[in-house]
Structure formats: structure tokens, C-alpha cells
CSV table of C-alpha atoms and ligand atoms in Angstrom, one decimal:
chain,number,residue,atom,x,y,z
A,300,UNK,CA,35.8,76.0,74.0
A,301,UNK,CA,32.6,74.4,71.9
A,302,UNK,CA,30.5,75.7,69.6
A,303,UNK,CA,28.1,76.9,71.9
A,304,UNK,CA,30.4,78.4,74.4
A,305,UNK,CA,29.8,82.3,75.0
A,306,UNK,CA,33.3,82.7,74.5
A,307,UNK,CA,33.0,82.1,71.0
A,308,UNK,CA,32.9,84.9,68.4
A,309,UNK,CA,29.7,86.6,68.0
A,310,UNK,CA,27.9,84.2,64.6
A,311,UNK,CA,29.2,85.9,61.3
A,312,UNK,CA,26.6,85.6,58.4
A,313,UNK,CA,28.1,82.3,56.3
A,314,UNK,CA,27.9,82.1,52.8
A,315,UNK,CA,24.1,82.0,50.9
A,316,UNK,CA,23.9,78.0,49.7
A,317,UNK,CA,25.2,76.3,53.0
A,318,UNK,CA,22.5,78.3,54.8
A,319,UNK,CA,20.0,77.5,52.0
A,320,UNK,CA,20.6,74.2,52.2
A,321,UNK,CA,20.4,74.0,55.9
A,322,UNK,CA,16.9,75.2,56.0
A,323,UNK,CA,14.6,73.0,56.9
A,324,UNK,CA,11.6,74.7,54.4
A,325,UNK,CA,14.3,74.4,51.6
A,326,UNK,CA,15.3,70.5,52.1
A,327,UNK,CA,11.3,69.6,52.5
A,328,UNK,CA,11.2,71.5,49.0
A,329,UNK,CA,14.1,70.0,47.0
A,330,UNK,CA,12.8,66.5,49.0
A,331,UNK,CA,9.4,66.9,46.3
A,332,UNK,CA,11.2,69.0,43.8
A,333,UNK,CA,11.6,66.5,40.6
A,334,UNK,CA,15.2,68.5,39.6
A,335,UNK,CA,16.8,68.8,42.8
A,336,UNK,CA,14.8,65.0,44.4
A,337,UNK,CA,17.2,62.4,43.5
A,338,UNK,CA,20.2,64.9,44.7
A,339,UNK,CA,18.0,65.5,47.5
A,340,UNK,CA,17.8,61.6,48.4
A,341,UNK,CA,21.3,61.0,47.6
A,342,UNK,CA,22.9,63.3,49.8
A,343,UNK,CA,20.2,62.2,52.6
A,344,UNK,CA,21.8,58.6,52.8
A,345,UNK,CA,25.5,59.8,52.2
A,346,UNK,CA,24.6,61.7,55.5
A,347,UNK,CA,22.7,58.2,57.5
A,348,UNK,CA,25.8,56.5,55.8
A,349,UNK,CA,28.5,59.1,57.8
A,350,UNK,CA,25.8,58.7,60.8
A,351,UNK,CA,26.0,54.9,61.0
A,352,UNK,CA,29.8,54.1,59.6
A,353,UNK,CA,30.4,52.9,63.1
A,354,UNK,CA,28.1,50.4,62.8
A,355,UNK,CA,28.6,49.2,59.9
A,356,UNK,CA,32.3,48.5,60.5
A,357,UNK,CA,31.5,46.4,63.7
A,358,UNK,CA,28.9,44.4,61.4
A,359,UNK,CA,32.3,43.9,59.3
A,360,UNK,CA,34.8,42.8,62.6
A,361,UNK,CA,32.0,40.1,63.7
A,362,UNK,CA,31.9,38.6,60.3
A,363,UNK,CA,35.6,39.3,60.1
A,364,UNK,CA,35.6,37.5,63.7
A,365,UNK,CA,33.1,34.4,62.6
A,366,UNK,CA,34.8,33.9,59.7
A,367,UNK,CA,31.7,33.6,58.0
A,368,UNK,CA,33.1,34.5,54.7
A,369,UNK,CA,35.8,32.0,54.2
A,370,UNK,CA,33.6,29.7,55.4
A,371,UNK,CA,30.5,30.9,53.1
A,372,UNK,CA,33.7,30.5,49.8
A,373,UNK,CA,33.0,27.0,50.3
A,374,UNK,CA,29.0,27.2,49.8
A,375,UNK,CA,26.0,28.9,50.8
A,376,UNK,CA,24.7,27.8,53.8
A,377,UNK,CA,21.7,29.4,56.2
A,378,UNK,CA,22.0,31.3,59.1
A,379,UNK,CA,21.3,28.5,61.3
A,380,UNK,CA,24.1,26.3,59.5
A,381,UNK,CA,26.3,29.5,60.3
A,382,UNK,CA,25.4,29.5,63.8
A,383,UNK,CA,26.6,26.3,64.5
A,384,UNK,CA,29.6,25.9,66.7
A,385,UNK,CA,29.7,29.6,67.3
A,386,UNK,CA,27.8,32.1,70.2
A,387,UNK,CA,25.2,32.9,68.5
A,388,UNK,CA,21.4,31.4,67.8
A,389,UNK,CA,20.2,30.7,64.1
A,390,UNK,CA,17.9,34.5,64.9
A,391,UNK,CA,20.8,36.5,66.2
A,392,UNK,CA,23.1,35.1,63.0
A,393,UNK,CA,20.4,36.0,60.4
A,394,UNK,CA,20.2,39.9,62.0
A,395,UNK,CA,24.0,39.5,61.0
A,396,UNK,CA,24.0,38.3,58.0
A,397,UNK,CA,21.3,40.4,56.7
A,398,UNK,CA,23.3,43.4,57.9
A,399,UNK,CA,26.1,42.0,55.8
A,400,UNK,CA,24.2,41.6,52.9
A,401,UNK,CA,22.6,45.2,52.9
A,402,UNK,CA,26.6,46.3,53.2
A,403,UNK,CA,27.6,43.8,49.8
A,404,UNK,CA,29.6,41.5,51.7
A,405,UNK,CA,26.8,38.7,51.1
A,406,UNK,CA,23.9,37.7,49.0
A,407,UNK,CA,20.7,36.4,50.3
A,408,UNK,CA,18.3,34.2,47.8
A,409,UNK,CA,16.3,31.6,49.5
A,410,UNK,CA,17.6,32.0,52.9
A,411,UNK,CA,20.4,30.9,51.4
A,412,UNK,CA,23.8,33.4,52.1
A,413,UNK,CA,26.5,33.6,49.5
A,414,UNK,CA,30.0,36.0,49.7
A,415,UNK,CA,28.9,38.9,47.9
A,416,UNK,CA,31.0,41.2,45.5
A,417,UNK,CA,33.0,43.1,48.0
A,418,UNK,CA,33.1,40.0,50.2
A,419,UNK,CA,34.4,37.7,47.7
A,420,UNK,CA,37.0,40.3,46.8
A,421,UNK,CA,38.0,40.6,50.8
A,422,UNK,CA,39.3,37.5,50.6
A,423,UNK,CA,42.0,38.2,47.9
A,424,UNK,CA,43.6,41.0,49.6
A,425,UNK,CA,46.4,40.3,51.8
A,426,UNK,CA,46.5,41.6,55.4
A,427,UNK,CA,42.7,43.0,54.9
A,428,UNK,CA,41.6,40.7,58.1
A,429,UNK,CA,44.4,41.4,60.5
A,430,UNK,CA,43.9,45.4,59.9
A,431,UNK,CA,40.3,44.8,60.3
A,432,UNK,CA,40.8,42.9,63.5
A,433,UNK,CA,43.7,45.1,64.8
A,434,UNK,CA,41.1,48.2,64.5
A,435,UNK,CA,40.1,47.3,67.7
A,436,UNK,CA,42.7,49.5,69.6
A,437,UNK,CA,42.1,52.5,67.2
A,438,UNK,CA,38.1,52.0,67.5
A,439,UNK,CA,38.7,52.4,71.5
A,440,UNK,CA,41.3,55.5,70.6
A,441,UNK,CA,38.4,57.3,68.8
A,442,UNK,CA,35.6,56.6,71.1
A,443,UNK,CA,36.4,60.3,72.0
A,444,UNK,CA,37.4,61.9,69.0
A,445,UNK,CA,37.8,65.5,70.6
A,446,UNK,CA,40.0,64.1,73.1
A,447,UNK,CA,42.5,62.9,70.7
A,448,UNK,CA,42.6,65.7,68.3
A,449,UNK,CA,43.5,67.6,71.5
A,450,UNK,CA,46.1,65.4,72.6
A,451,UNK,CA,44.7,64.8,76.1
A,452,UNK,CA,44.6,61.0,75.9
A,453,UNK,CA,46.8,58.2,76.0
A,454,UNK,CA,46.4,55.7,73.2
A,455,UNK,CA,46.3,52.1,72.7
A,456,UNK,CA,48.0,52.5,68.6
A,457,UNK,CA,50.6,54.1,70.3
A,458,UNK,CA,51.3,50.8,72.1
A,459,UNK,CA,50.8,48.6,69.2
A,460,UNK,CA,53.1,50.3,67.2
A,461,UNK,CA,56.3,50.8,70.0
A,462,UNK,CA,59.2,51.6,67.7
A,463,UNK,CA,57.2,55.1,66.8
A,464,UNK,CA,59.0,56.4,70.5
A,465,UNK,CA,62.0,55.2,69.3
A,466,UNK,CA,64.2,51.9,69.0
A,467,UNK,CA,64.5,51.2,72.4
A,468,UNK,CA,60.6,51.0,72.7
A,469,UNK,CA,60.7,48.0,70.1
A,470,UNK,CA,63.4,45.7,72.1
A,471,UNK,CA,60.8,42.9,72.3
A,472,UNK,CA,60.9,40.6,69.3
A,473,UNK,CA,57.0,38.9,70.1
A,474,UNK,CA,55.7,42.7,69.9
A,475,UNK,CA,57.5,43.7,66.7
A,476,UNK,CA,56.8,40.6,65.4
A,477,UNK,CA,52.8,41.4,65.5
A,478,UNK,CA,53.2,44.7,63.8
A,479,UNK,CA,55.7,43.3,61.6
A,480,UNK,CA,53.3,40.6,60.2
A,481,UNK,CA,50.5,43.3,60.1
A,482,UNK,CA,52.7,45.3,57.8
A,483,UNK,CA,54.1,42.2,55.9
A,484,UNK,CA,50.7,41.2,54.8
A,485,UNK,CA,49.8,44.9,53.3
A,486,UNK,CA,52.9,45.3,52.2
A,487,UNK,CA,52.3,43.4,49.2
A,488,UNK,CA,50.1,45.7,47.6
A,489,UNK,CA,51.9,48.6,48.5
A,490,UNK,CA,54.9,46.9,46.5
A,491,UNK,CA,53.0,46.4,43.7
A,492,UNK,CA,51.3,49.8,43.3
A,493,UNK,CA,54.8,51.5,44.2
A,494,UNK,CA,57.0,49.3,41.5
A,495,UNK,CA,54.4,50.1,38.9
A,496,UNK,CA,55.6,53.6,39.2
A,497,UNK,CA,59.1,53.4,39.4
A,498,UNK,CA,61.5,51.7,37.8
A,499,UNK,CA,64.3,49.8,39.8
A,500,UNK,CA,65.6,47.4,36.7
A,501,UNK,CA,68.8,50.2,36.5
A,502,UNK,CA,69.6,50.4,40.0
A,503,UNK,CA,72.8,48.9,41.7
A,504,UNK,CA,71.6,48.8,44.9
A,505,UNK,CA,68.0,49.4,46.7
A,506,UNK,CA,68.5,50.5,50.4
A,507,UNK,CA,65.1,50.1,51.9
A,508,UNK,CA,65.0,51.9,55.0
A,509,UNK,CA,62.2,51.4,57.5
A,510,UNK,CA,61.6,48.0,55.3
A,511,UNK,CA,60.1,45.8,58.0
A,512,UNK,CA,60.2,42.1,57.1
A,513,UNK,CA,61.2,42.7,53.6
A,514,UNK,CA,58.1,42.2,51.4
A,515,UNK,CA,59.0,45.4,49.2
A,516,UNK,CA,62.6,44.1,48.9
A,517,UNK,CA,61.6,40.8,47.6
A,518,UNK,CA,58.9,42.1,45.2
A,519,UNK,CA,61.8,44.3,43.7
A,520,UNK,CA,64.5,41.2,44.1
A,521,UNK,CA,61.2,39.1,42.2
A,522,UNK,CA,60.6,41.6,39.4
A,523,UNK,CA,64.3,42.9,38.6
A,524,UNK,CA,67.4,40.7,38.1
A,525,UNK,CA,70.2,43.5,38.5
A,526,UNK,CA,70.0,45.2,41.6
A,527,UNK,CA,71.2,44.2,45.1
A,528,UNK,CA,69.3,44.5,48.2
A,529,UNK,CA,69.9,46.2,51.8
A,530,UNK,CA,67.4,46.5,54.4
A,531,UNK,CA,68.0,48.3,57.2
A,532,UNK,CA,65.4,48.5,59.9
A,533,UNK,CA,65.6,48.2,64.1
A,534,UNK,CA,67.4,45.4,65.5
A,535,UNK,CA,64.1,43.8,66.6
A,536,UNK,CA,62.4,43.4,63.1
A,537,UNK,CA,65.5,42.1,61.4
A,538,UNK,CA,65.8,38.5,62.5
A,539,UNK,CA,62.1,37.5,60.8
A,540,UNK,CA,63.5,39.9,57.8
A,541,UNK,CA,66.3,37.2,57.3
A,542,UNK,CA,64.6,34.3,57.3
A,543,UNK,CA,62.0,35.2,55.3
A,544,UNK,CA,64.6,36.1,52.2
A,545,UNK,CA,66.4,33.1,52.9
A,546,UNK,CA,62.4,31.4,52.6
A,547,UNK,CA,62.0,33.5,49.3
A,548,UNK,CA,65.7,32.0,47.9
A,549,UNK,CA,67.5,35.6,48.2
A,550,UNK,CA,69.8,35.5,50.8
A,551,UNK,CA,72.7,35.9,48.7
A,552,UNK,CA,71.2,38.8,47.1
A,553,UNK,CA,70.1,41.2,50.7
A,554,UNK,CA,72.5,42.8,53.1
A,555,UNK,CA,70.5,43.3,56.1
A,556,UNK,CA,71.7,45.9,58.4
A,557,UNK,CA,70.5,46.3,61.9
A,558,UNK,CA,70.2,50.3,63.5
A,559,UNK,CA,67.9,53.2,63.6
A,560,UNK,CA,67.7,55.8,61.2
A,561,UNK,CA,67.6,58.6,64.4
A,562,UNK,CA,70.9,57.1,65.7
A,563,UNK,CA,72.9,55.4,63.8
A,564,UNK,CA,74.6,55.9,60.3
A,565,UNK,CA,72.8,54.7,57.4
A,566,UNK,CA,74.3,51.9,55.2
A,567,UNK,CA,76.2,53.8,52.1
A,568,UNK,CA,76.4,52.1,48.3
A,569,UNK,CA,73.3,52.6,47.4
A,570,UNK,CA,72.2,54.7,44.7
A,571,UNK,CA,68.6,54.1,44.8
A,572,UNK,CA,67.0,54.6,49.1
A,573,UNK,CA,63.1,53.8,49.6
A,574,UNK,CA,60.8,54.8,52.2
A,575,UNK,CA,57.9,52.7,52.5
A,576,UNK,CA,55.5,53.5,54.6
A,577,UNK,CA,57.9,55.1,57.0
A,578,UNK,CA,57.2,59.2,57.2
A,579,UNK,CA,54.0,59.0,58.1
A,580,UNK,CA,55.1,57.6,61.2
A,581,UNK,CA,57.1,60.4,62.6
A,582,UNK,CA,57.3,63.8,63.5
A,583,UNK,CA,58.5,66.3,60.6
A,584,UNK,CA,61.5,67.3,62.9
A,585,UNK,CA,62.5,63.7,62.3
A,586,UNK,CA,61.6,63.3,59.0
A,587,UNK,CA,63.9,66.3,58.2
A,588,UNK,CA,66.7,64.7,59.7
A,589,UNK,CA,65.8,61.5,57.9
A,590,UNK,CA,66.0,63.0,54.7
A,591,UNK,CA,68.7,65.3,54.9
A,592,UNK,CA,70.6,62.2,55.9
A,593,UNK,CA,69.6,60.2,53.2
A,594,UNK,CA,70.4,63.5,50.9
A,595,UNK,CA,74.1,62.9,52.1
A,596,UNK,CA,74.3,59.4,51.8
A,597,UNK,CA,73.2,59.0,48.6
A,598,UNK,CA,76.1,59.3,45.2
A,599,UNK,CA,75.0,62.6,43.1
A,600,UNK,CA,72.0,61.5,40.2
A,601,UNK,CA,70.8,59.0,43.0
A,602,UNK,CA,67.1,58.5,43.9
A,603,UNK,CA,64.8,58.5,47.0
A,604,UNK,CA,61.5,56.7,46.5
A,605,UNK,CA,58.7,57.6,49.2
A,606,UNK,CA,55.6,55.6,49.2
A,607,UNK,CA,53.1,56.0,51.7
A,608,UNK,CA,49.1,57.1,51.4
A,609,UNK,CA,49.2,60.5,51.7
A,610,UNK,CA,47.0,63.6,52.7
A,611,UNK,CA,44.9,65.5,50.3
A,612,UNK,CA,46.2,69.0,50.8
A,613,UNK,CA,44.0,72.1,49.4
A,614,UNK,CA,41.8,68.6,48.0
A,615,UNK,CA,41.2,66.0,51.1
A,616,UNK,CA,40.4,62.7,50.8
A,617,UNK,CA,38.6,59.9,52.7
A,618,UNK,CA,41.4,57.5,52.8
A,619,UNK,CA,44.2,60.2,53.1
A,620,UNK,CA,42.5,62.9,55.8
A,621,UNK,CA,38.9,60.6,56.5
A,622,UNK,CA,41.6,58.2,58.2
A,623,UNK,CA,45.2,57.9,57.4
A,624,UNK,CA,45.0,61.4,59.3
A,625,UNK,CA,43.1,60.2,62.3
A,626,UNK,CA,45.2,56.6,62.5
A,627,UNK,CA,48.5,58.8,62.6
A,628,UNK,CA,47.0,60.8,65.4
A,629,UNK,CA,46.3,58.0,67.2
A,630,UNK,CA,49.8,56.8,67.0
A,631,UNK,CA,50.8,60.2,68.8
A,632,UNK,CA,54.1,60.8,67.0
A,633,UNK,CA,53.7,61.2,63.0
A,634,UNK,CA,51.1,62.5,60.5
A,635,UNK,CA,49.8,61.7,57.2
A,636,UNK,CA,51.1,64.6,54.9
A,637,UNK,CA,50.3,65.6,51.3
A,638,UNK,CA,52.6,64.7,48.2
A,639,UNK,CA,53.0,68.8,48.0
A,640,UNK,CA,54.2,69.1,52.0
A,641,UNK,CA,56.4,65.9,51.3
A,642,UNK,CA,57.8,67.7,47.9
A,643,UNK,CA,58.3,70.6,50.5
A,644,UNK,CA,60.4,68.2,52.7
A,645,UNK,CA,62.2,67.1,50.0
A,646,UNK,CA,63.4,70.1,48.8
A,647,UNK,CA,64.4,71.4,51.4
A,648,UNK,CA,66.5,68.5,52.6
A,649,UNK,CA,68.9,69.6,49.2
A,650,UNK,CA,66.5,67.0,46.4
A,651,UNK,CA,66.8,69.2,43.1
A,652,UNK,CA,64.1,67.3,41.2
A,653,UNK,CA,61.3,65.6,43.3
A,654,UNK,CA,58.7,64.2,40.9
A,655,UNK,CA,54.8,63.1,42.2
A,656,UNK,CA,54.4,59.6,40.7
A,657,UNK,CA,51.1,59.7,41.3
A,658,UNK,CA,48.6,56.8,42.5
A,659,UNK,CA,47.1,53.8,41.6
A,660,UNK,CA,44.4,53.4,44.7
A,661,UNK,CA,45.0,56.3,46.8
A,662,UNK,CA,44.0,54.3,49.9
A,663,UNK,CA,47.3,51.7,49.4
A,664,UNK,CA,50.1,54.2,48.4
A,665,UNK,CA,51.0,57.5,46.5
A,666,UNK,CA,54.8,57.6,45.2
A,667,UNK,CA,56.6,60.2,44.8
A,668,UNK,CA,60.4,60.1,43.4
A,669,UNK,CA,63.5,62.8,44.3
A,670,UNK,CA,66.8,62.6,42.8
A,671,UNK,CA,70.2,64.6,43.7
A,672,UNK,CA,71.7,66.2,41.0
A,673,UNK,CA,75.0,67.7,41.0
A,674,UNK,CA,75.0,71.3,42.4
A,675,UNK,CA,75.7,73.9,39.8
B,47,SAM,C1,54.9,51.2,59.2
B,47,SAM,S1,56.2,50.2,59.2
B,47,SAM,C2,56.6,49.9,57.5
B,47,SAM,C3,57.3,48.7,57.2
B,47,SAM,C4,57.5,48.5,55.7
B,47,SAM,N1,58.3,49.5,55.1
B,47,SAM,C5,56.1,48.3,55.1
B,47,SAM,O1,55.7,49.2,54.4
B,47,SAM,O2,55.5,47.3,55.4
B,47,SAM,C6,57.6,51.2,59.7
B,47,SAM,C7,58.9,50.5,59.8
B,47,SAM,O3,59.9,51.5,60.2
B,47,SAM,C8,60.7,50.9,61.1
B,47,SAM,N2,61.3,52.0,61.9
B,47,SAM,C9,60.7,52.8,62.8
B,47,SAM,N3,61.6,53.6,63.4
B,47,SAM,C10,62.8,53.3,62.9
B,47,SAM,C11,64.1,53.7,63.1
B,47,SAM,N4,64.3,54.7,64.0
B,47,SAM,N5,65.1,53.2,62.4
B,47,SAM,C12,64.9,52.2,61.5
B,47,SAM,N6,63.7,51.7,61.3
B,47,SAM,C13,62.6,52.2,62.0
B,47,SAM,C14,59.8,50.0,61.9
B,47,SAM,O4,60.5,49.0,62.6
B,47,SAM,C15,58.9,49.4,60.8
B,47,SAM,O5,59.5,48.3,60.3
């Protein structure tokens, strides 16, 4: 059914100011009106902004693809310097860069193109490129959004990302290698935005479940002396995992355990679990299991830590239901949920006190902390 299907309900009378500002007589009005102009003119390129966003973020992928940044770090240079060795003529390359330089990834003085603020900054985040380039399947997932919210095609995330079916699906070390890497390199700043709102310097032992290569495990091994490490992940992932803490000098520190969390038992002896990035991933019927048997594994006053970006709730949020929402949809199996839904989860999984930790940038990770206490 569409909007202008005949099926739908007969049109109710909607509330006075969306129908205000809808009228065309109204917008000419507030357009000239000196109170209401600038609002008037803001809102009018927020809504070219939410018209083009496509666009733009293909501008981004073929300077992400040229790596005309990097290569700009080094200098500025014109377009036709930029063109060289690549596709494209001097003309076609300034059309690009100018594009880039109306979205702040360059300046332009002289003809001469320079990173820009946001570009410059690109380049210090880890992982930024390979998420950008790996858009491509998800770009090709949303080419019909309606489709996908209604579940009636197959899509191309769901491939990248095997294991979400289940271990079996993520037997082949080259393809959990790619996402593995992918996730390595954002990993990073999900570590550091998740240890700056917990504290791991008491724990015994952090079981990281779901950790992937590692990278959370050895920014907790790098910031606290005390604890010991376990990671336990699928079978596939864990052979990179190793040598990259024997790489970071922590070998004798990590246990790595091989297994899935649907079948297998978890690891036991450690009093503090972590869930990086891992929920969102999965259906709630498996996330209940998940918690309820981390409930029982851990000792009484031990900790879960789930860090993931989240959903918005009764408040959405670009990053959380813009796309975290969309991406997880695309996968086909999990969904992005808000700290209050996970809370919910928690809870009722047997958590007595489940704490929202908050977040730093909403867009990298939200934390929030459960502990079981003795039953009274
Ligand atoms: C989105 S990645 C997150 C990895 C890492 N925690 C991070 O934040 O970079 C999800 C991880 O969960 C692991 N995973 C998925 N299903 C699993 C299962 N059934 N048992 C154990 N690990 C699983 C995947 O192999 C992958 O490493």
C-alpha cells in the first residue's frame, strides 16, 4: 500500500503548524519575512542537503578512490597535476575537486587545492577509508529503500558480513579476514571512547566476546597492568587475533578461545564480559540467549560492558536511526537498539543494576554497564 493508494484511510486533519508550514503562500511569506527569513533559508538547504546526500557521498568514494587527499597532505597541487596518472582529464578533475571543496574536504585559492578541515582530519581516523570504500555494497542495498524495509530483497551486507547466519557461514579465513580488518581499524576508536567510561584497572579478567582481532583487548592490556585477557570469537577470526597480540607483545597475557556464543559454552573466570559491537548484529531472540548466558557465567558483583552505537529511542538520531538502523537492516539479522531497549534486555536476562554510561560521539559508541549482584 502507498500513500496514494485508495485503500488507505480516508486523510485525517494533521496538526495546525506542519500544515502551515507546508503551504506554499506561507513559505513564500516567511522566505521575505525578516523574523522567520534566515529560519526560512536554513531549513531550505537542510532539505537540498537531505535531497542530494547521495551525491555528495559519491563525491566523497571518488576522492576516497583517487586518493587525492593523501596525496594533496603532501602539497597543493592543480587539478590537472591531480589528473595525472589517473582516468580523468585536468576539466573532469576540477568538477571534482570543486565539489570537494564546497563539502570541506578541500580548499581552493589560486587554482591551487589544499585538504580542507574535515579532509585533513579524515586522514587521522582509522578505518574511515575502508568503511567508506566498503559502502559500496550497502549503497547498492539501498538503491530501493522500500524494498529493504519490507524485507523483500536479498542483500549484498548480508554477504560481507557471513558470520551474522551463524558460524558455519564464516568458515572461510580470506572472508573473515576482510571484515575482520574493517572492524580492526574502527575498533580503535570505539576502544578509546568505551575505556573512557569504564574502568577495567580492578578487573581479574576481561572476557571479550564477539572481540574480532583483538584491538579492544589490547587497548585494555595497553592502559591497565592488572587484568588478564580472553577473547573468544568464531574459529575463523581467531588465528589473525593471535598473531596480532603476539605483534603487540601480549601473548602471555590473552587466552584466546575459539566457539560461538549460540553454540558453544562460554569461557568461565571472568569477572568482567564485554560486548563490542556485537548486539547490534543479531536478532533479540539471540541476544537474550546471549545475555542470559553471560548472566550465568559471570561470579555474583561481576560486570557486562556493552558498547555499540545505539538507537535514539522516543529521541532518534542521525547516526543511531539515520543509519546504524538502515546498515543493520541491511545485514538482515540484527538491529540497532536504544540504550533503554538494551537496559530492557539486560534486566531481564537477571542484571540487577544496569547503568547508561553514556557517550562521547554518539556515531562511534554508547556504553552502557550491568552488574550481578547477589539475589536477596
Ligand atoms: C561487528 S564485529 C565486532 C568485532 C569487535 N568486537 C569490534 O568491535 O571490532 C562482530 C564480531 O562478533 C563475532 N561473532 C559473530 N557471531 C558470533 C558467534 N556466534 N560467536 C562468537 N563470535 C561471533 C564476529 O566474528 C565478529 O568478530
Amino acid at each position: 500500500m502507498t500513500l496514494a493508494d485508495p485503500q488507505m484511510p480516508v486523510a485525517r486533519k494533521g496538526p495546525w503548524l506542519p500544515r502551515l508550514i507546508a503551504s506554499r503562500r506561507f513559505q513564500s511569506w516567511a522566505a521575505r519575512f525578516p523574523l522567520t527569513r534566515r529560519i526560512a533559508r536554513k531549513d531550505g538547504e537542510k532539505l537540498f542537503d537531505l535531497v542530494s546526500g547521495f551525491v555528495y557521498s559519491q563525491v566523497l568514494l571518488a576522492v576516497v578512490e583517487l586518493r587525492l587527499l593523501p596525496t594533496l597532505m603532501a602539497g597543493p597541487l592543480s587539478a590537472a597535476d591531480l589528473a595525472k596518472g589517473t582516468d580523468l582529464t585536468a576539466d573532469r578533475m576540477e568538477i571534482l575537486c570543486d565539489a570537494a571543496v564546497a563539502l570541506g574536504l578541500m580548499t581552493k585559492k589560486r587554482a591551487l587545492y589544499r585538504p580542507g578541515r574535515l579532509g585533513a582530519a579524515m586522514q587521522g581516523v582509522p578505518g574511515l577509508e575502508a568503511m567508506i570504500r566498503h559502502h559500496g555494497a550497502f549503497y547498492r542495498d539501498l538503491e530501493d529503500p522500500v524494498a529493504l524495509l519490507a524485507q523483500q530483497k536479498d542483500t549484498e551486507l548480508a554477504q560481507f558480513w557471513p558470520y551474522v547466519f551463524g558460524a558455519a557461514q564464516a568458515e572461510d579465513s580470506e572472508t573473515a579476514r576482510t571484515y575482520s580488518d574493517l572492524m580492526a581499524q574502527s575498533q580503535v576508536l570505539v576502544a578509546e571512547d568505551t575505556l573512557a567510561r569504564v574502568d577495567l584497572r580492578d578487573a581479574r579478567t576481561v572476557l571479550d566476546i564477539g572481540g574480532g582481532t583483538g584491538a579492544f583487548l589490547r587497548a585494555v592490556g595497553a592502559r591497565h597492568k592488572k587484568p588478564a585477557l580472553h577473547l573468544f570469537d568464531l574459529a575463523a577470526v581467531v588465528p589473525d587475533a593471535t598473531a596480532q597480540f603476539a605483534q603487540a607483545g601480549l601473548s602471555q597475557r590473552v587466552t584466546i578461545t575459539p566457539g560461538s556464543f549460540r553454540d558453544n559454552p562460554l569461557p568461565q573466570g571472568a569477572d568482567a564480559i564485554s560486548l563490542v559491537r556485537v548486539l547490534y548484529d543479531h536478532a533479540d531472540e539471540t541476544v537474550a540467549a546471549l545475555l542470559s548466558k553471560i548472566y550465568d557465567t559471570l561470579p555474583e558483583g561481576g560486570r557486562l560492558i556493552v558498547s555499540e552505537p545505539m538507537a535514539g529511542g522516543e529521541n532518534p538520531t542521525r547516526s543511531g536511526d539515520g543509519y546504524f538502523a538502515f546498515y543493520t537492516l541491511a545485514m538482515q539479522t540484527g538491529r540497532a537498539r536504544s540504550p533503554h531497549k538494551i537496559k530492557q534486555m539486560l534486566l531481564a536476562a537477571g542484571f540487577s543494576t544496569v547503568t547508561d554510561q553514556g557517550s562521547s560521539r554518539a556515531f562511534v559508541t554508547h556504553v552502557i554497564e550491568a552488574r550481578k549482584h547477589a539475589q536477596s
